[in-house]
Amino acid sequence: MEKENQSYKRKTEKKKQLAWDKLDNTANLFPVIATENMSNVYRISVTLTEEIDRILLQEALDRVLPHFQIFRMRLHRGFFWYYFEENDRPAPSVREEYSCPGAYIDKSKNNQYMFRVTYYKCRINLEVFHALTDGSGGMIFLKELVYQYLRLKHPELLEVEKDKISPGIFLDQEDSYVKNFKKGHSKVYQSKRALTLKGERLPKGEMGVIHGYMPVDQLKAVSKRYGVTINQYLVGVFVYSIYKEYLKGQPSRHPICCCVPVNLRPYYNSHTMKNFFAMVSAVFQPEKDSYTLEEVIQIVADNLREQITPENLDHIMSYNVSNELNWILRAVPLVVKNAVMKQVYEFSAKATSATVTNIGNVEIREPYQPYIEHFYATLSMSKGQNMKGAICSYNGTLIFSFSSILTDVSIEKRFFQTIAKDGVDVAVGTNEVF
């Protein structure tokens, strides 16, 4: 009996030492709306120049994970809020790819972790439940995992690289939403119903992915001709492709509304590993019989320019946080909050047709560059959004990745054909679904 008590005491003391943390403002929504069909899991992938060694990749994960507390968390349901508690279990097992990108993460089969690492031939996939962090935080983790893997695979790298986390890397876990919150902001989101892309669906559990590989310098030249940024150009072509293929170039009483996440870190000098982004919308309302590509691109670009300003981003961010900090709402039990948040989400989801996110340009330290070919991202589906796009650049190549549960690929074809007609060399690859 005495031995049993000592064992229990040791376990209890160990549990008391585990760290805990609040979810950031954005993260509070994801556990409420996550289902097997709407996982809120994104994927960031890297393709190396050689096939992956599973044993070494597992060892790399085991070595890197202890440095990233934000990834060593498990999700708990409290009385008023969900919260994180440190997960002291072994790292999740690295497996060969076995599901479609962004599939639901069953924490009970994943050592309670909210991310997974898989591989396929030369590709490493990091898939993350969005409550943990956004694409910026996920990319930091993936890069360190790749660095560690390559040091194990190629010991000669240790002659020029130390076997530890990169110097100068920030592992800040502040809630930058709350830190930068300002009072006095009214409602900022539109509620007008947007066009929904419908059609025959792929079998349940499948998702089609199409990657388009394009030279960054050519995209810069084309975007400059239109007087827009690369991001504005790509979102504009996406909206134009929906207009031409789905609406057949006809007017619509429902606008095409494309959500664009904006990384807030540069605007607030933040280095947080938690979520820190705001959503803006490129809205195109087809009111006349025919719009040219240039007209649509300009409408989209003007929309994004007006919204992506320090003042407006501050307005959006503070409005989101004001609801969380409302003392009356904070005192409401989680079961009631969940019901309300689901209703609000269902309503707001109707105002979005699709999402296009830009992970940005990935910079890799010189010793590792010869071993890496591409980085790209893939988004899972959301309520009312049956198609999404993700942008990622590395070493002069930009990859636009479509993810869709629709069998019709006419929008994707129009997108890449339009860019090719503008003078950009486009190479296309798909997964086995297509």
Coordinates of C-alpha atoms in Angstrom, one line a residue:
M1 CA 0.0 0.0 0.0
E2 CA 2.9 2.4 0.9
K3 CA 4.5 1.7 -2.5
E4 CA 1.2 2.4 -4.2
N5 CA 0.8 5.7 -2.4
Q6 CA 4.4 6.8 -3.2
S7 CA 3.7 5.9 -6.9
Y8 CA 0.5 7.9 -6.9
K9 CA 2.3 10.8 -5.2
R10 CA 5.0 10.9 -7.8
K11 CA 2.4 10.9 -10.6
T12 CA 0.4 13.6 -8.9
E13 CA 3.5 15.8 -8.4
K14 CA 4.5 15.3 -12.0
K15 CA 1.0 16.3 -13.2
K16 CA 1.1 19.4 -11.1
Q17 CA 4.3 20.5 -12.8
L18 CA 2.7 20.4 -16.2
A19 CA 2.3 23.8 -17.9
W20 CA -1.1 25.0 -19.0
D21 CA -2.1 27.9 -21.2
K22 CA -5.1 29.7 -22.6
L23 CA -6.2 29.4 -26.2
D24 CA -5.6 32.6 -28.2
N25 CA -8.6 34.6 -29.5
T26 CA -8.8 32.8 -32.8
A27 CA -8.1 29.4 -31.5
N28 CA -11.2 29.5 -29.2
L29 CA -13.4 28.8 -32.3
F30 CA -11.7 25.8 -33.8
P31 CA -12.5 23.1 -31.1
V32 CA -16.2 24.2 -31.3
I33 CA -16.6 23.7 -35.0
A34 CA -14.2 20.9 -35.7
T35 CA -15.7 17.7 -37.1
E36 CA -14.4 14.8 -39.2
N37 CA -15.8 16.5 -42.3
M38 CA -14.5 19.9 -41.3
S39 CA -11.2 19.2 -39.6
N40 CA -9.7 22.7 -39.4
V41 CA -6.4 21.0 -40.1
Y42 CA -3.9 22.5 -42.6
R43 CA -0.9 20.9 -44.2
I44 CA 2.5 22.4 -45.0
S45 CA 4.8 20.1 -47.0
V46 CA 8.4 20.1 -48.1
T47 CA 9.8 18.0 -51.0
L48 CA 13.4 16.9 -50.6
T49 CA 15.8 15.7 -53.2
E50 CA 15.9 12.2 -51.8
E51 CA 13.4 9.7 -50.3
I52 CA 12.6 10.0 -46.7
D53 CA 14.0 7.7 -44.0
R54 CA 11.2 7.2 -41.5
I55 CA 13.5 6.2 -38.6
L56 CA 15.5 9.4 -39.0
L57 CA 12.4 11.5 -39.4
Q58 CA 11.0 10.1 -36.1
E59 CA 14.3 10.8 -34.4
A60 CA 14.3 14.3 -35.7
L61 CA 10.8 14.9 -34.4
D62 CA 11.8 13.5 -31.0
R63 CA 14.7 15.9 -30.8
V64 CA 12.9 19.0 -32.0
L65 CA 9.5 18.7 -30.2
P66 CA 10.9 19.4 -26.7
H67 CA 11.9 22.9 -27.9
F68 CA 8.4 23.8 -29.0
Q69 CA 6.0 24.0 -26.1
I70 CA 3.2 25.3 -28.3
F71 CA 3.2 21.9 -30.1
R72 CA 3.6 19.9 -26.8
M73 CA 0.0 20.8 -25.8
R74 CA -3.1 18.7 -25.4
L75 CA -6.6 20.2 -25.4
H76 CA -8.9 20.1 -22.4
R77 CA -12.5 21.2 -21.9
G78 CA -13.0 23.5 -19.0
F79 CA -16.2 24.9 -17.5
F80 CA -15.9 28.3 -19.1
W81 CA -13.2 27.8 -21.9
Y82 CA -11.1 25.2 -23.6
Y83 CA -7.5 25.3 -22.4
F84 CA -4.2 23.7 -23.1
E85 CA -2.2 21.5 -20.8
E86 CA 1.4 20.3 -21.5
N87 CA 1.5 16.9 -23.1
D88 CA 4.3 14.8 -21.5
R89 CA 3.6 11.7 -23.7
P90 CA 6.1 10.6 -26.4
A91 CA 6.0 12.4 -29.7
P92 CA 3.3 11.1 -32.2
S93 CA 4.5 8.3 -34.4
V94 CA 5.8 9.3 -37.9
R95 CA 3.8 7.4 -40.5
E96 CA 3.8 7.0 -44.2
E97 CA 1.0 9.2 -45.6
Y98 CA -2.3 7.3 -45.1
S99 CA -5.1 9.9 -45.5
C100 CA -6.1 12.9 -47.7
P101 CA -4.4 16.3 -46.8
G102 CA -5.9 18.0 -43.8
A103 CA -7.8 14.9 -42.5
Y104 CA -9.3 15.1 -39.0
I105 CA -6.7 14.4 -36.2
D106 CA -8.1 11.9 -33.7
K107 CA -6.1 12.9 -30.6
S108 CA -6.9 9.6 -28.9
K109 CA -4.9 7.8 -31.6
N110 CA -2.2 10.4 -31.7
N111 CA -0.8 10.4 -28.1
Q112 CA -3.2 13.4 -27.5
Y113 CA -1.1 15.6 -29.8
M114 CA -2.9 18.1 -32.2
F115 CA -0.4 17.7 -35.1
R116 CA 1.0 14.8 -37.1
V117 CA 4.0 14.2 -39.3
T118 CA 3.7 11.9 -42.3
Y119 CA 5.9 11.3 -45.4
Y120 CA 5.5 10.0 -48.9
K121 CA 8.6 9.2 -51.0
C122 CA 10.6 12.5 -50.9
R123 CA 7.9 14.6 -49.2
I124 CA 7.5 15.5 -45.5
N125 CA 4.0 16.6 -44.4
L126 CA 3.3 18.6 -41.2
E127 CA -0.5 18.7 -40.5
V128 CA -1.7 21.0 -37.7
F129 CA -5.0 21.6 -35.9
H130 CA -5.5 25.3 -36.3
A131 CA -6.1 25.8 -32.6
L132 CA -2.4 25.3 -32.0
T133 CA -1.0 27.9 -34.4
D134 CA -1.4 29.4 -37.9
G135 CA 0.7 28.8 -41.0
S136 CA 3.5 31.1 -39.8
G137 CA 4.0 29.1 -36.6
G138 CA 3.6 25.8 -38.4
M139 CA 6.3 26.8 -40.9
I140 CA 8.8 27.6 -38.1
F141 CA 8.3 24.2 -36.7
L142 CA 8.5 22.4 -40.1
K143 CA 11.8 24.2 -41.0
E144 CA 13.4 23.1 -37.7
L145 CA 12.2 19.6 -38.2
V146 CA 13.7 19.5 -41.7
Y147 CA 17.0 21.0 -40.5
Q148 CA 17.3 18.4 -37.8
Y149 CA 16.4 15.6 -40.2
L150 CA 19.0 16.7 -42.7
R151 CA 21.7 16.8 -40.0
L152 CA 20.9 13.2 -39.1
K153 CA 20.8 12.2 -42.7
H154 CA 23.9 14.1 -43.7
P155 CA 26.3 14.2 -40.7
E156 CA 28.7 16.4 -42.7
L157 CA 26.2 19.3 -42.1
L158 CA 27.3 19.2 -38.5
E159 CA 30.7 20.6 -39.6
V160 CA 29.0 23.9 -40.4
E161 CA 25.8 23.7 -38.4
K162 CA 25.3 23.1 -34.7
D163 CA 22.8 20.4 -33.7
K164 CA 20.3 22.6 -32.0
I165 CA 17.4 25.0 -32.8
S166 CA 18.3 27.8 -35.2
P167 CA 19.9 30.9 -33.6
G168 CA 17.6 33.9 -33.4
I169 CA 14.4 31.8 -33.6
F170 CA 11.5 33.2 -31.5
L171 CA 9.4 30.8 -29.5
D172 CA 7.1 33.4 -28.0
Q173 CA 3.8 32.2 -26.8
E174 CA 2.0 35.5 -26.0
D175 CA -1.5 36.1 -27.1
S176 CA -0.8 39.0 -29.4
Y177 CA -4.5 39.6 -29.9
V178 CA -5.1 40.5 -26.3
K179 CA -1.8 42.4 -26.0
N180 CA -2.7 44.7 -28.9
F181 CA -6.4 45.0 -28.2
K182 CA -7.9 48.5 -28.2
K183 CA -11.4 49.4 -27.0
G184 CA -14.2 51.0 -29.0
H185 CA -14.5 49.0 -32.2
S186 CA -17.9 48.1 -33.8
K187 CA -18.9 45.2 -35.9
V188 CA -16.6 44.8 -39.0
Y189 CA -17.8 41.7 -40.9
Q190 CA -20.3 41.7 -43.7
S191 CA -23.2 39.3 -43.4
K192 CA -24.4 39.3 -47.0
R193 CA -24.8 35.8 -48.4
A194 CA -22.1 35.0 -50.9
L195 CA -22.0 32.6 -53.8
T196 CA -21.5 29.0 -52.8
L197 CA -19.6 26.6 -55.2
K198 CA -21.7 23.5 -55.5
G199 CA -21.6 20.4 -57.7
E200 CA -21.0 16.7 -57.7
R201 CA -18.7 15.8 -54.8
L202 CA -15.8 13.4 -54.5
P203 CA -16.4 10.3 -52.3
K204 CA -16.5 11.0 -48.6
G205 CA -13.0 11.2 -47.1
E206 CA -11.4 12.2 -50.4
M207 CA -10.1 15.6 -51.4
G208 CA -8.6 16.6 -54.8
V209 CA -5.3 18.6 -54.8
I210 CA -3.8 20.4 -57.8
H211 CA -0.4 22.2 -57.6
G212 CA 0.6 24.8 -60.1
Y213 CA 4.4 25.6 -60.2
M214 CA 5.2 29.1 -61.5
P215 CA 8.4 31.2 -61.7
V216 CA 8.2 34.2 -59.2
D217 CA 10.0 36.6 -61.6
Q218 CA 7.5 36.0 -64.3
L219 CA 4.6 36.5 -61.9
K220 CA 6.2 39.7 -60.7
A221 CA 6.4 41.0 -64.3
V222 CA 2.7 40.1 -65.1
S223 CA 1.5 41.6 -61.8
K224 CA 3.4 44.8 -62.5
R225 CA 1.6 45.1 -65.9
Y226 CA -1.7 45.1 -64.0
G227 CA -0.4 47.5 -61.3
V228 CA -1.0 44.9 -58.5
T229 CA 0.9 42.6 -56.2
I230 CA 1.4 38.9 -56.9
N231 CA -1.1 38.1 -54.2
Q232 CA -3.7 40.5 -55.6
Y233 CA -3.1 39.1 -59.1
L234 CA -3.6 35.5 -58.0
V235 CA -6.7 36.1 -55.9
G236 CA -8.1 38.2 -58.8
V237 CA -7.5 35.4 -61.4
F238 CA -9.1 32.9 -59.0
V239 CA -12.2 35.1 -58.6
Y240 CA -12.3 35.6 -62.4
S241 CA -12.1 31.8 -63.0
I242 CA -15.1 31.3 -60.7
Y243 CA -16.9 34.1 -62.6
K244 CA -16.2 32.6 -66.0
E245 CA -16.6 28.9 -65.2
Y246 CA -19.2 28.7 -62.5
L247 CA -21.3 31.7 -63.3
K248 CA -20.5 31.4 -67.1
G249 CA -19.8 35.1 -67.2
Q250 CA -23.4 36.0 -66.1
P251 CA -24.6 38.5 -63.4
S252 CA -25.3 37.1 -60.0
R253 CA -27.3 38.3 -57.0
H254 CA -24.8 36.7 -54.7
P255 CA -21.2 38.1 -54.8
I256 CA -18.1 36.0 -55.1
C257 CA -16.4 36.5 -51.7
C258 CA -12.9 35.2 -51.3
C259 CA -11.4 35.4 -47.8
V260 CA -7.7 36.2 -47.5
P261 CA -6.0 35.7 -44.1
V262 CA -3.5 38.4 -43.3
N263 CA -0.5 37.7 -41.0
L264 CA -0.6 40.4 -38.3
R265 CA 2.9 39.9 -36.9
P266 CA 4.6 42.5 -39.1
Y267 CA 2.0 45.1 -38.2
Y268 CA 2.4 44.7 -34.4
N269 CA 6.1 43.6 -34.2
S270 CA 4.9 40.3 -32.9
H271 CA 6.9 37.0 -32.9
T272 CA 4.3 34.8 -31.3
M273 CA 4.0 31.2 -32.2
K274 CA 0.3 31.3 -31.5
N275 CA -2.3 32.3 -34.1
F276 CA -2.1 35.9 -35.1
F277 CA -4.0 36.8 -38.3
A278 CA -7.0 38.7 -39.5
M279 CA -9.5 37.8 -42.3
V280 CA -10.2 40.3 -45.1
S281 CA -12.5 39.6 -48.1
A282 CA -12.1 40.3 -51.8
V283 CA -15.7 40.8 -53.0
F284 CA -16.8 40.8 -56.6
Q285 CA -20.4 41.4 -57.4
P286 CA -21.1 40.6 -61.1
E287 CA -23.8 43.1 -62.1
K288 CA -23.4 43.4 -65.8
D289 CA -23.1 40.9 -68.7
S290 CA -19.4 40.8 -69.1
Y291 CA -16.3 41.7 -67.2
T292 CA -12.7 41.4 -68.5
L293 CA -9.9 39.8 -66.6
E294 CA -8.3 43.2 -66.0
E295 CA -11.6 44.6 -64.5
V296 CA -11.9 41.7 -62.1
I297 CA -8.3 41.9 -61.0
Q298 CA -8.6 45.7 -60.3
I299 CA -11.9 45.2 -58.3
V300 CA -10.2 42.5 -56.2
A301 CA -7.0 44.5 -55.8
D302 CA -8.9 47.7 -54.7
N303 CA -10.9 45.6 -52.2
L304 CA -7.7 44.2 -50.6
R305 CA -5.9 47.6 -50.6
E306 CA -8.8 49.2 -48.8
Q307 CA -8.9 46.5 -46.1
I308 CA -5.2 45.7 -45.6
T309 CA -4.2 48.8 -43.8
P310 CA -2.8 49.1 -40.3
E311 CA -6.0 51.0 -39.2
N312 CA -8.5 48.5 -40.6
L313 CA -6.5 45.5 -39.4
D314 CA -6.4 47.0 -35.9
H315 CA -10.2 47.5 -36.2
I316 CA -10.8 43.9 -37.2
M317 CA -8.4 42.5 -34.5
S318 CA -9.8 44.5 -31.7
Y319 CA -13.4 43.7 -32.6
N320 CA -12.7 40.0 -32.4
V321 CA -11.0 40.4 -29.1
S322 CA -13.7 42.6 -27.6
N323 CA -16.1 39.6 -27.6
E324 CA -13.7 37.4 -25.7
L325 CA -12.9 40.1 -23.1
N326 CA -16.6 40.9 -22.4
W327 CA -17.0 40.1 -18.7
I328 CA -20.6 38.9 -19.2
L329 CA -19.6 36.5 -22.0
R330 CA -16.7 35.3 -20.0
A331 CA -19.0 34.2 -17.2
V332 CA -21.2 32.1 -19.5
P333 CA -20.6 28.3 -19.3
L334 CA -18.7 26.7 -22.2
V335 CA -21.7 24.6 -23.2
V336 CA -23.7 27.8 -23.8
K337 CA -20.7 29.6 -25.5
N338 CA -20.3 26.6 -27.9
A339 CA -24.0 26.7 -28.9
V340 CA -23.8 30.5 -29.6
M341 CA -20.4 30.3 -31.4
K342 CA -21.7 27.5 -33.7
Q343 CA -24.7 29.6 -34.6
V344 CA -22.6 32.7 -35.3
Y345 CA -20.2 30.6 -37.3
E346 CA -22.9 29.0 -39.4
F347 CA -24.3 32.4 -40.2
S348 CA -20.9 34.0 -41.0
A349 CA -19.9 31.0 -43.1
K350 CA -22.6 31.9 -45.6
A351 CA -20.8 35.1 -46.4
T352 CA -17.7 33.4 -47.9
S353 CA -17.3 31.5 -51.2
A354 CA -13.7 30.4 -50.8
T355 CA -10.4 31.2 -49.1
V356 CA -6.9 31.9 -50.5
T357 CA -4.0 32.0 -48.0
N358 CA -0.4 33.0 -48.7
I359 CA 2.2 31.4 -46.5
G360 CA 4.8 33.6 -48.1
N361 CA 8.3 33.1 -49.3
V362 CA 10.2 30.4 -47.4
E363 CA 13.8 31.2 -46.6
I364 CA 16.2 28.3 -45.9
R365 CA 19.7 28.6 -44.6
E366 CA 22.4 28.0 -47.2
P367 CA 23.8 24.6 -46.1
Y368 CA 20.4 23.0 -46.4
Q369 CA 19.3 24.5 -49.7
P370 CA 20.8 21.8 -52.0
Y371 CA 18.6 19.1 -50.3
I372 CA 15.2 21.0 -50.7
E373 CA 13.1 21.3 -53.8
H374 CA 9.7 22.8 -52.9
F375 CA 7.5 24.0 -50.1
Y376 CA 3.7 24.1 -50.4
A377 CA 0.5 24.3 -48.4
T378 CA -2.9 22.7 -48.5
L379 CA -6.1 23.8 -46.8
S380 CA -8.9 21.6 -45.6
M381 CA -12.6 22.4 -46.3
S382 CA -14.8 24.7 -44.3
K383 CA -18.5 25.2 -43.9
G384 CA -19.8 26.4 -47.3
Q385 CA -16.3 26.4 -48.9
N386 CA -15.8 23.4 -51.2
M387 CA -12.7 24.8 -52.8
K388 CA -9.7 26.7 -51.4
G389 CA -6.3 27.9 -52.5
A390 CA -2.9 28.2 -50.8
I391 CA 0.2 30.0 -51.9
C392 CA 3.8 29.2 -51.0
S393 CA 7.1 30.3 -52.6
Y394 CA 10.6 28.9 -52.3
N395 CA 13.8 29.4 -54.3
G396 CA 12.2 31.4 -57.1
T397 CA 9.2 29.1 -57.6
L398 CA 5.7 29.9 -56.4
I399 CA 3.2 27.0 -55.9
F400 CA -0.5 27.7 -55.9
S401 CA -2.3 24.7 -54.5
F402 CA -6.0 24.1 -55.0
S403 CA -7.9 21.8 -52.6
S404 CA -11.4 20.8 -53.5
I405 CA -14.1 18.2 -52.8
L406 CA -15.8 18.8 -56.1
T407 CA -15.3 16.5 -59.1
D408 CA -15.4 19.4 -61.6
V409 CA -12.0 21.0 -62.2
S410 CA -13.0 23.6 -64.7
I411 CA -12.2 26.5 -62.3
E412 CA -8.7 25.2 -61.7
K413 CA -8.1 24.7 -65.4
R414 CA -9.3 28.2 -66.2
F415 CA -7.1 29.6 -63.4
F416 CA -3.9 28.1 -64.7
Q417 CA -4.8 28.6 -68.4
T418 CA -5.4 32.3 -67.7
I419 CA -2.1 32.7 -66.0
A420 CA -0.3 30.9 -68.8
K421 CA -2.0 33.2 -71.4
D422 CA -0.5 36.1 -69.4
G423 CA 3.0 34.8 -70.2
V424 CA 3.8 32.7 -67.1
D425 CA 5.2 29.2 -67.5
V426 CA 3.0 26.9 -65.5
A427 CA 3.6 23.3 -64.6
V428 CA 0.7 21.4 -63.0
G429 CA 0.6 18.3 -60.8
T430 CA -2.3 16.5 -59.0
N431 CA -2.8 13.9 -56.4
E432 CA -4.3 10.5 -57.2
V433 CA -7.9 11.7 -56.7
F434 CA -7.7 13.7 -59.9

